[in-house]
CSV table of C-alpha atoms and ligand atoms in Angstrom, one decimal:
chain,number,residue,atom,x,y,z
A,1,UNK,CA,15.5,-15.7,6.3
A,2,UNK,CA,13.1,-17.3,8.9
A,3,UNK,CA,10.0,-16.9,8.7
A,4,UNK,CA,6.8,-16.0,10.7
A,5,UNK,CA,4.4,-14.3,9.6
A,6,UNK,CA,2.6,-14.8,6.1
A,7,UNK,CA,0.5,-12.5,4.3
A,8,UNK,CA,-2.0,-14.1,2.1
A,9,UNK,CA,-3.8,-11.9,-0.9
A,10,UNK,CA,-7.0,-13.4,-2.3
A,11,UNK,CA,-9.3,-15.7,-0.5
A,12,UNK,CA,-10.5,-17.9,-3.5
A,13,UNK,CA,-9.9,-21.4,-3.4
A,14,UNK,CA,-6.5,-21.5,-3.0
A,15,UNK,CA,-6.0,-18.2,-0.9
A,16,UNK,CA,-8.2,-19.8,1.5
A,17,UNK,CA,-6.6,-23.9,1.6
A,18,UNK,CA,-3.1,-21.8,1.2
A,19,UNK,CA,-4.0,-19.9,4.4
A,20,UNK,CA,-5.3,-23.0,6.2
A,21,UNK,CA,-2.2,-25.2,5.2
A,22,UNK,CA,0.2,-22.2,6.7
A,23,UNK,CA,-1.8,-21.7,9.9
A,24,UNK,CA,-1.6,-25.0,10.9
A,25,UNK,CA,2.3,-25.4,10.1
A,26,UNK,CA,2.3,-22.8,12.9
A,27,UNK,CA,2.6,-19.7,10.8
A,28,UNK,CA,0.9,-16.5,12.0
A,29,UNK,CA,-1.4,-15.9,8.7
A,30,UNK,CA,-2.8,-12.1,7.7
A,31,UNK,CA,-5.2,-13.0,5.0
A,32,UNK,CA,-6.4,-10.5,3.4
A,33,UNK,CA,-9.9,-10.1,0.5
A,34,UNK,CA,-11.1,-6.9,-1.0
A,35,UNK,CA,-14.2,-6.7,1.5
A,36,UNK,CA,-14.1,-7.7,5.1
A,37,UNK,CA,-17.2,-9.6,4.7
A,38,UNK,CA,-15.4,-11.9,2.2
A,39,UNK,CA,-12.1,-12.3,4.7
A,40,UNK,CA,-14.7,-12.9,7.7
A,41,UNK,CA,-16.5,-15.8,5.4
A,42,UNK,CA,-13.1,-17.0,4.8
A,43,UNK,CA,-12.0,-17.7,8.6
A,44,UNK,CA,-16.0,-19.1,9.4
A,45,UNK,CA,-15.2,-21.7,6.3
A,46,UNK,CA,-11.6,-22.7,7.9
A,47,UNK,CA,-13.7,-22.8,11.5
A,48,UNK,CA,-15.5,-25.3,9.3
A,49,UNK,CA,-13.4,-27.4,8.0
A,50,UNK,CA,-11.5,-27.3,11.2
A,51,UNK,CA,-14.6,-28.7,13.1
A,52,UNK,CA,-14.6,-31.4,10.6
A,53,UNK,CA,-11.0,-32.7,11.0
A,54,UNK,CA,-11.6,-32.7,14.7
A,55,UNK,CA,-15.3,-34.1,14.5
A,56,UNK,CA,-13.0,-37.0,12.3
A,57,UNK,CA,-10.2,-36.9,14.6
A,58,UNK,CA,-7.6,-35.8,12.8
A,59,UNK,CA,-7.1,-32.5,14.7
A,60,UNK,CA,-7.2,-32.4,18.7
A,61,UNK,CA,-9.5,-29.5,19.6
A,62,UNK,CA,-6.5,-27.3,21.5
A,63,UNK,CA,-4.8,-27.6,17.9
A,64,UNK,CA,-7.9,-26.4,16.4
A,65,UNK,CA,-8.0,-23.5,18.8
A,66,UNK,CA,-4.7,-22.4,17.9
A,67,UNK,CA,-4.7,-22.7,14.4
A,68,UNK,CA,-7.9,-20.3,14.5
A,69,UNK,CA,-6.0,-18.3,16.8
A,70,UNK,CA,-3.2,-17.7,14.1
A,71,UNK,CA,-5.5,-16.4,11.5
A,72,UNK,CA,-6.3,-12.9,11.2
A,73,UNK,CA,-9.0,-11.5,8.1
A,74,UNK,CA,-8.6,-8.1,6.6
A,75,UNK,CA,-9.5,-5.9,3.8
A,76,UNK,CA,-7.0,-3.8,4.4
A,77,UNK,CA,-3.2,-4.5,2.5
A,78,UNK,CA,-1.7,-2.2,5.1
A,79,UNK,CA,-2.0,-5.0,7.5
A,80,UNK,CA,0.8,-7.0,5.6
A,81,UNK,CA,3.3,-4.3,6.3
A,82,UNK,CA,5.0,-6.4,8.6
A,83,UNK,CA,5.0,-9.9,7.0
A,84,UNK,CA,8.0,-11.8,6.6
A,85,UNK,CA,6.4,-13.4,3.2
A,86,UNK,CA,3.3,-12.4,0.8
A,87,UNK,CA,1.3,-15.2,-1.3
A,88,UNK,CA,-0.8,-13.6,-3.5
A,89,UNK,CA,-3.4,-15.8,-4.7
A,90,UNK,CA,-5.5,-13.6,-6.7
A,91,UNK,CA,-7.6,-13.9,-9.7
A,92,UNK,CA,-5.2,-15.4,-12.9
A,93,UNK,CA,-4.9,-11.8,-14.4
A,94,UNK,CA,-1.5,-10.3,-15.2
A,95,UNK,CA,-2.8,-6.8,-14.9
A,96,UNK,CA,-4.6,-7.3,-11.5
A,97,UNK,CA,-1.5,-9.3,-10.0
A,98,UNK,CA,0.8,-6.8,-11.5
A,99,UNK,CA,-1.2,-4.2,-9.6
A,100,UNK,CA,-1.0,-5.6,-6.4
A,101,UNK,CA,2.9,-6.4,-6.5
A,102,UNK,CA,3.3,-2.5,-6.8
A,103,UNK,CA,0.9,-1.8,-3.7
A,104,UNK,CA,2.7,-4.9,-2.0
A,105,UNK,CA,5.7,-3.4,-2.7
A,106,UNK,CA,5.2,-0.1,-0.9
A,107,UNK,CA,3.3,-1.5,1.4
A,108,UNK,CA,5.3,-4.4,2.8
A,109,UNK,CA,8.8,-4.4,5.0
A,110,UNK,CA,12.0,-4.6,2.7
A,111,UNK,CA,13.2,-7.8,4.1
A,112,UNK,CA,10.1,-9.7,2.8
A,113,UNK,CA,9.9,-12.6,0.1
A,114,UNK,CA,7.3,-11.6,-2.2
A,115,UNK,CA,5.7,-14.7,-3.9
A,116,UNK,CA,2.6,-15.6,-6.1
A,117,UNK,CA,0.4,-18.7,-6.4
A,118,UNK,CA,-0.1,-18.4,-10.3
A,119,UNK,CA,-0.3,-21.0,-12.5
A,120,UNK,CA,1.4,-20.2,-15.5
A,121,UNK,CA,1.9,-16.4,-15.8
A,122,UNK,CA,5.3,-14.7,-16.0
A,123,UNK,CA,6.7,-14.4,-12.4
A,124,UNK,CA,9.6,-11.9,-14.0
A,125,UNK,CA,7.1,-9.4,-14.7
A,126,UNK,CA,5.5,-9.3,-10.9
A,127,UNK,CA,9.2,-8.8,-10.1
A,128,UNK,CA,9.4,-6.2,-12.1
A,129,UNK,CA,6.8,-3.8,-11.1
A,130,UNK,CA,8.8,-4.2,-7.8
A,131,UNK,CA,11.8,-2.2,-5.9
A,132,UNK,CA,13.1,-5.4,-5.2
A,133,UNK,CA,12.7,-8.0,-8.4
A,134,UNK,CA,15.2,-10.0,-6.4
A,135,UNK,CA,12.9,-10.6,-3.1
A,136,UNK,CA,10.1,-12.4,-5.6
A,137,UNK,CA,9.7,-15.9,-6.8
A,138,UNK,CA,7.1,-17.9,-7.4
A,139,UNK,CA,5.6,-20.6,-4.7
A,140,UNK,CA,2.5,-22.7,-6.5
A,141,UNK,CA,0.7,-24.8,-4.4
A,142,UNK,CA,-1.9,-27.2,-6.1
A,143,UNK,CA,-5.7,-27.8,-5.0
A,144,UNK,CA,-6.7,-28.3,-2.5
A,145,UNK,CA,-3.7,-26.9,-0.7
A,146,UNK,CA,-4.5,-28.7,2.6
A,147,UNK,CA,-4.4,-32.1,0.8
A,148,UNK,CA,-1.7,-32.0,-2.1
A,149,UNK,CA,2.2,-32.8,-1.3
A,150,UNK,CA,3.9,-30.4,-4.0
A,151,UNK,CA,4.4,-26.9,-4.3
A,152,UNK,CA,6.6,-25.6,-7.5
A,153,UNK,CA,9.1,-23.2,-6.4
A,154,UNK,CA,9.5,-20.9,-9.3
A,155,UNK,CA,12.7,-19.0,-9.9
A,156,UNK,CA,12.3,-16.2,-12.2
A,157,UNK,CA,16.1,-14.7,-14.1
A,158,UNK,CA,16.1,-11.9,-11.2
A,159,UNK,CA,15.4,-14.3,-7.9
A,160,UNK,CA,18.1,-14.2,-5.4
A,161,UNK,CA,19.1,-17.4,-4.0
A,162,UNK,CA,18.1,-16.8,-0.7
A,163,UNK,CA,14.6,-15.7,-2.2
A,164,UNK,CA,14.7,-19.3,-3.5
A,165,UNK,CA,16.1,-21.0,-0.4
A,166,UNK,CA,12.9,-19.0,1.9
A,167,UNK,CA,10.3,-20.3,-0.2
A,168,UNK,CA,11.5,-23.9,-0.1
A,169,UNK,CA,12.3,-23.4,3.6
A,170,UNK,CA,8.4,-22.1,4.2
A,171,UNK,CA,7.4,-25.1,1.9
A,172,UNK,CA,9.1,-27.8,3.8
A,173,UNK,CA,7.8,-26.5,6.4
A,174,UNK,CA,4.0,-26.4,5.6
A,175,UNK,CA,4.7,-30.5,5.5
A,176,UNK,CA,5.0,-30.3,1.4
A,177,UNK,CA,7.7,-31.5,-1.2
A,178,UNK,CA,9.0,-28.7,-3.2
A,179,UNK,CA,10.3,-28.9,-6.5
A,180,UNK,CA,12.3,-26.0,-8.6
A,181,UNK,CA,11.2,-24.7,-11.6
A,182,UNK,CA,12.6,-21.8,-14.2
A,183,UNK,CA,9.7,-19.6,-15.0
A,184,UNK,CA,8.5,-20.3,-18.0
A,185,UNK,CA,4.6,-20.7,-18.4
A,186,UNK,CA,2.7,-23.6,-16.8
A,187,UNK,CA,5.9,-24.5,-15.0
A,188,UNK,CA,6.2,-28.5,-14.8
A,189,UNK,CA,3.0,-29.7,-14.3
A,190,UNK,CA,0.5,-26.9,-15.9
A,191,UNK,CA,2.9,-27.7,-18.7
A,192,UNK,CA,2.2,-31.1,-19.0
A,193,UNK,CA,-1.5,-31.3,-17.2
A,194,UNK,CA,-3.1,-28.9,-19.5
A,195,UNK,CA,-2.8,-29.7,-23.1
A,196,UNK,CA,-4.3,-33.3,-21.9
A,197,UNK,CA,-7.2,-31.5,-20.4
A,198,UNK,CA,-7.6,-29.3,-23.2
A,199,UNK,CA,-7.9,-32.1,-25.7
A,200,UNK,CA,-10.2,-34.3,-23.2
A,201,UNK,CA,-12.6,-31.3,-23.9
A,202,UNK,CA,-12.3,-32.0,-27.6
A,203,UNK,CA,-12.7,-35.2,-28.0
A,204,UNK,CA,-16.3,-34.1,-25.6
A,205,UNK,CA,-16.4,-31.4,-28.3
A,206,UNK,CA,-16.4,-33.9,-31.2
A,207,UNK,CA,-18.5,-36.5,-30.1
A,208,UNK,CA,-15.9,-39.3,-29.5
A,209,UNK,CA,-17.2,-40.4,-26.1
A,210,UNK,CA,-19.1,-38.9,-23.3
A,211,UNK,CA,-17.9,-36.8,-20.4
A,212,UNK,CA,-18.3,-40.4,-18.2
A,213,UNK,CA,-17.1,-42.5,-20.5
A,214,UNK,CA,-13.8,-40.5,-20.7
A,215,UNK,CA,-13.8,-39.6,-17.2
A,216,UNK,CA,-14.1,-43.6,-16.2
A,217,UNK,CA,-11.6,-44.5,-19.5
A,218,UNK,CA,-8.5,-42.1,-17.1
A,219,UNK,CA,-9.7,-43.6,-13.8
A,220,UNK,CA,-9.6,-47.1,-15.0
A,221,UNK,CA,-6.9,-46.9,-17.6
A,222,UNK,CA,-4.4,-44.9,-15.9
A,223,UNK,CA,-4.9,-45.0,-12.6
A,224,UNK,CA,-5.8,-41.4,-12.2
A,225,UNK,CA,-7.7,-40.5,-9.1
A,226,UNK,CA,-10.0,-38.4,-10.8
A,227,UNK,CA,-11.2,-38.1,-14.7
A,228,UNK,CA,-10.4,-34.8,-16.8
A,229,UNK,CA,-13.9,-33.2,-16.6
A,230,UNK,CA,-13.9,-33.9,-12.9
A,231,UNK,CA,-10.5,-32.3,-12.5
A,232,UNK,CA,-11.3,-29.6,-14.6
A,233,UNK,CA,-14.3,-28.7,-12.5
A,234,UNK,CA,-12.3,-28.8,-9.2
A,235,UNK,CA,-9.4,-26.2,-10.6
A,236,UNK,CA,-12.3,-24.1,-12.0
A,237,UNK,CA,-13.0,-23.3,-16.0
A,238,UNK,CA,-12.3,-20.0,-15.8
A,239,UNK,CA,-9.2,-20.4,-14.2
A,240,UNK,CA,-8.1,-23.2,-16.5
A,241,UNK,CA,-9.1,-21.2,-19.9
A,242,UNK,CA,-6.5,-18.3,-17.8
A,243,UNK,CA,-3.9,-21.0,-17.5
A,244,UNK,CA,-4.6,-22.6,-21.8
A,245,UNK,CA,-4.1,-18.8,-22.7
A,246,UNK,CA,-0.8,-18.2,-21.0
A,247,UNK,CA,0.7,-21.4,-22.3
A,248,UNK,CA,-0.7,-20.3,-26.0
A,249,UNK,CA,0.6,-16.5,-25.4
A,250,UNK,CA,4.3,-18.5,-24.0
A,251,UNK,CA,4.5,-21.3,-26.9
A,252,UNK,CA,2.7,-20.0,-29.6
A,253,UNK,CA,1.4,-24.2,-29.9
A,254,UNK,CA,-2.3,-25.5,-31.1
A,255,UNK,CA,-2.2,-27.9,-28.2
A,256,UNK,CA,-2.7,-25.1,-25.9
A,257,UNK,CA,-5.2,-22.9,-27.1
A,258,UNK,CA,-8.4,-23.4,-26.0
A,259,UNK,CA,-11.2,-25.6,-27.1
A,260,UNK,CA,-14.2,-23.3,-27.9
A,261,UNK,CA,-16.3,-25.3,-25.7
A,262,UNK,CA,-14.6,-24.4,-22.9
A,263,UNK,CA,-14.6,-20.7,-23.1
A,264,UNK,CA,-18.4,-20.6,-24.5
A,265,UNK,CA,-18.9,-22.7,-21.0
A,266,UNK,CA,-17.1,-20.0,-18.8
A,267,UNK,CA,-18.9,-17.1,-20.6
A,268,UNK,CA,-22.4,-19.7,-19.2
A,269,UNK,CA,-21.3,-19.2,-15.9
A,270,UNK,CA,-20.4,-22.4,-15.7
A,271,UNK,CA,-17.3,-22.6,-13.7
A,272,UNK,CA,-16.9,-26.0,-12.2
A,273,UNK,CA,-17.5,-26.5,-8.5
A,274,UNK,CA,-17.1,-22.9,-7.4
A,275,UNK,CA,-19.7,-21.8,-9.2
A,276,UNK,CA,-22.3,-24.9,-8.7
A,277,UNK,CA,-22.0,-25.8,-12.4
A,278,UNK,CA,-19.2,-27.2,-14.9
A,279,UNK,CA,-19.0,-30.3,-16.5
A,280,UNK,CA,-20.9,-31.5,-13.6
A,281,UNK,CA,-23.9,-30.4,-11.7
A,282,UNK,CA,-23.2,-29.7,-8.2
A,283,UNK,CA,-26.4,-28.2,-6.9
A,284,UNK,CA,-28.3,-30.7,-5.8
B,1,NAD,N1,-7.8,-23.4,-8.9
B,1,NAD,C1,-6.7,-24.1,-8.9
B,1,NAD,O1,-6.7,-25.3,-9.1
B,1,NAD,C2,-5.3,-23.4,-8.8
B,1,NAD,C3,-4.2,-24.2,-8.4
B,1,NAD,C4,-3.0,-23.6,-8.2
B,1,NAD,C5,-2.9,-22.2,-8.4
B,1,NAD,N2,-3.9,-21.5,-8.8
B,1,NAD,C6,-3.8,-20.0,-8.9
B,1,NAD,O2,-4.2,-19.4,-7.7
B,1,NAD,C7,-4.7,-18.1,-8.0
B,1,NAD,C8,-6.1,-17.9,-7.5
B,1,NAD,O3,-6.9,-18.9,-8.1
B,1,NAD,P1,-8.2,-19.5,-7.4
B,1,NAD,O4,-8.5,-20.9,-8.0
B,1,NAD,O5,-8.1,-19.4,-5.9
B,1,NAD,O6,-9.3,-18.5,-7.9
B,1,NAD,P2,-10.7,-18.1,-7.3
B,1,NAD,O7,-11.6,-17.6,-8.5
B,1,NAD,O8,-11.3,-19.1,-6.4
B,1,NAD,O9,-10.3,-16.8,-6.4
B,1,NAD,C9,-9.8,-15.6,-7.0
B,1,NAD,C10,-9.7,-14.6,-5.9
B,1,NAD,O10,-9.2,-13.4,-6.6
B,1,NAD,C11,-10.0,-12.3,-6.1
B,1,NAD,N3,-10.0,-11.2,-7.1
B,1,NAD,C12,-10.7,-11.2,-8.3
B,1,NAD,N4,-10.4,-10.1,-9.0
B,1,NAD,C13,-9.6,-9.3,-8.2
B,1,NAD,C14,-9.1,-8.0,-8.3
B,1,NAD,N5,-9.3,-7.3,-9.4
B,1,NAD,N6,-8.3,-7.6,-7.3
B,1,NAD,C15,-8.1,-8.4,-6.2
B,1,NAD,N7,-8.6,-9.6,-6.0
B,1,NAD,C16,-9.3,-10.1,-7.0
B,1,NAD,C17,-11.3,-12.8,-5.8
B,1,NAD,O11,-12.1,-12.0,-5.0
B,1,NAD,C18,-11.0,-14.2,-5.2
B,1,NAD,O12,-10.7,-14.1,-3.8
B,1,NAD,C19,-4.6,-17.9,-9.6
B,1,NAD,O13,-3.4,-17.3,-9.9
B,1,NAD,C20,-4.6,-19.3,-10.0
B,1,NAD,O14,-3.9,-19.5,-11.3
B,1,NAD,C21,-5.2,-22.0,-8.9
């Protein structure tokens, strides 16, 4: 199926880098937030980082124009009816996503590919709450959306091929190297990513060595471009203790289960860069 237009639900981090990416792969992007002050604050911070690219002259100012041009905010979900593709990119909540796959499902054209961003959660049961469990798939992009090459293609037992062959059609297409994945939590790289975050947080826990020192100890030992606290605060602590508890829910394994730390820090308010404050402080 070819497609045109994208719906985009959620206009978080990656709701908003997803609808940049897909806007200026030449997509016509609905992106729609629960209030319409929230979608509008959206488009002025992709006018933003638009202005940027071209201030750095990596985007031509006619480009910029039409990539703007593509992008349409809403509040309303009735405005997706007539979307070739959905990416929800909500909060990492089964019951909320759950939720809006049913409304999306009504709401949306029967030809369309519904797909989610999440990071770990059960795609099968998103298709499920749907008419048409064999339209949805997952299609994970990684953050910032803009900047990172892959995007996990997740097929879930009830995906239809061509549901498969869309999503790795529109991912190609945004310029990014799919990979395919069964749907099992964390997929490949939540999978493999997460326990070693988690346990970077203990060994902070415990006293072993500071947040720098093990932040520096990654960079310089393993050629990672960022440290584990540093990472952690970009993907967002709220979000990553979402992502440790539906690996533990999935696999039942110590490894994944969250350090206390971590969830003591997101009751704090201290979510990582979204929120000003993580393991870093980003106020200043
Ligand atoms: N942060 C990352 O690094 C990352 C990477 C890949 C995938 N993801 C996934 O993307 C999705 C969104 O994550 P994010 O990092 O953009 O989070 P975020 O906290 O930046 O944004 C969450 C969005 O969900 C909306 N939301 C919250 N509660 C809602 C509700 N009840 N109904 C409707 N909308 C609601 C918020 O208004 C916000 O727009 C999650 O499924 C997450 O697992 C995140």
């Amino acid at each position: 199926m070819s497609v045109k237009r994208v719906g985009i639900v959620g206009s978080g981090i990656m709701g908003a880098g997803i609808a940049e990416t897909a806007a200026k792969a030449g997509f016509e992007v609905v992106l729609r937030s629960r209030r319409q002050e929230t979608a509008d604050a959206t488009v002025a911070g992709l006018e933003k980082s638009l202005a940027k690219q071209v201030e750095r002259g990596k985007l031509g100012e006619e480009e910029r124009s039409q990539v703007l041009s593509r992008v349409t905010a809403t509040s309303d979900l009735s405005d997706l009816a007539e979307v070739d593709l959905v990416i929800e990119s909500v909060v990492e909540d089964l019951e909320t996503k759950r939720h809006i796959f049913r409304d999306l499902d009504r709401i949306v054209g029967p030809g369309a590919v519904l797909a989610t961003n999440t990071s770990t959660l059960p795609v099968v049961e998103l298709a499920m709450e749907t008419n048409r469990p064999e339209a949805v798939c997952g299609v994970h992009f990684f953050n910032p959306a803009p900047a990172m090459a892959l995007v996990e293609i997740v097929r879930p037992l009830t995906a239809a091929d061509e549901t498969i062959a869309t999503a790795r059609d529109f991912a190609l297409a945004c310029g990014k190297e799919p990979v395919e994945v069964k749907d099992q939590a964390g997929f490949i790289v939540n999978h493999l990513l997460f326990p070693y975050l988690n346990n970077a947080v203990r060994l902070l826990e415990q006293g072993v060595a500071s947040r720098d020192d093990i932040d520096t100890a990654m960079k310089g030992g393993c050629n990672f471009p960022m440290g584990p606290f540093a990472l952690l605060d970009l993907v967002g602590l709220d979000t990553s203790v979402a992502i440790l508890d539906a690996l533990y829910d999935e696999f039942r394994d110590p490894h994944y289960a969250a350090v206390p730390l971590l969830r003591r820090m997101v009751t704090a308010g201290q979510l990582g860069r979204k929120s000003g404050r993580g393991f870093y402080d980003y106020r200043r």
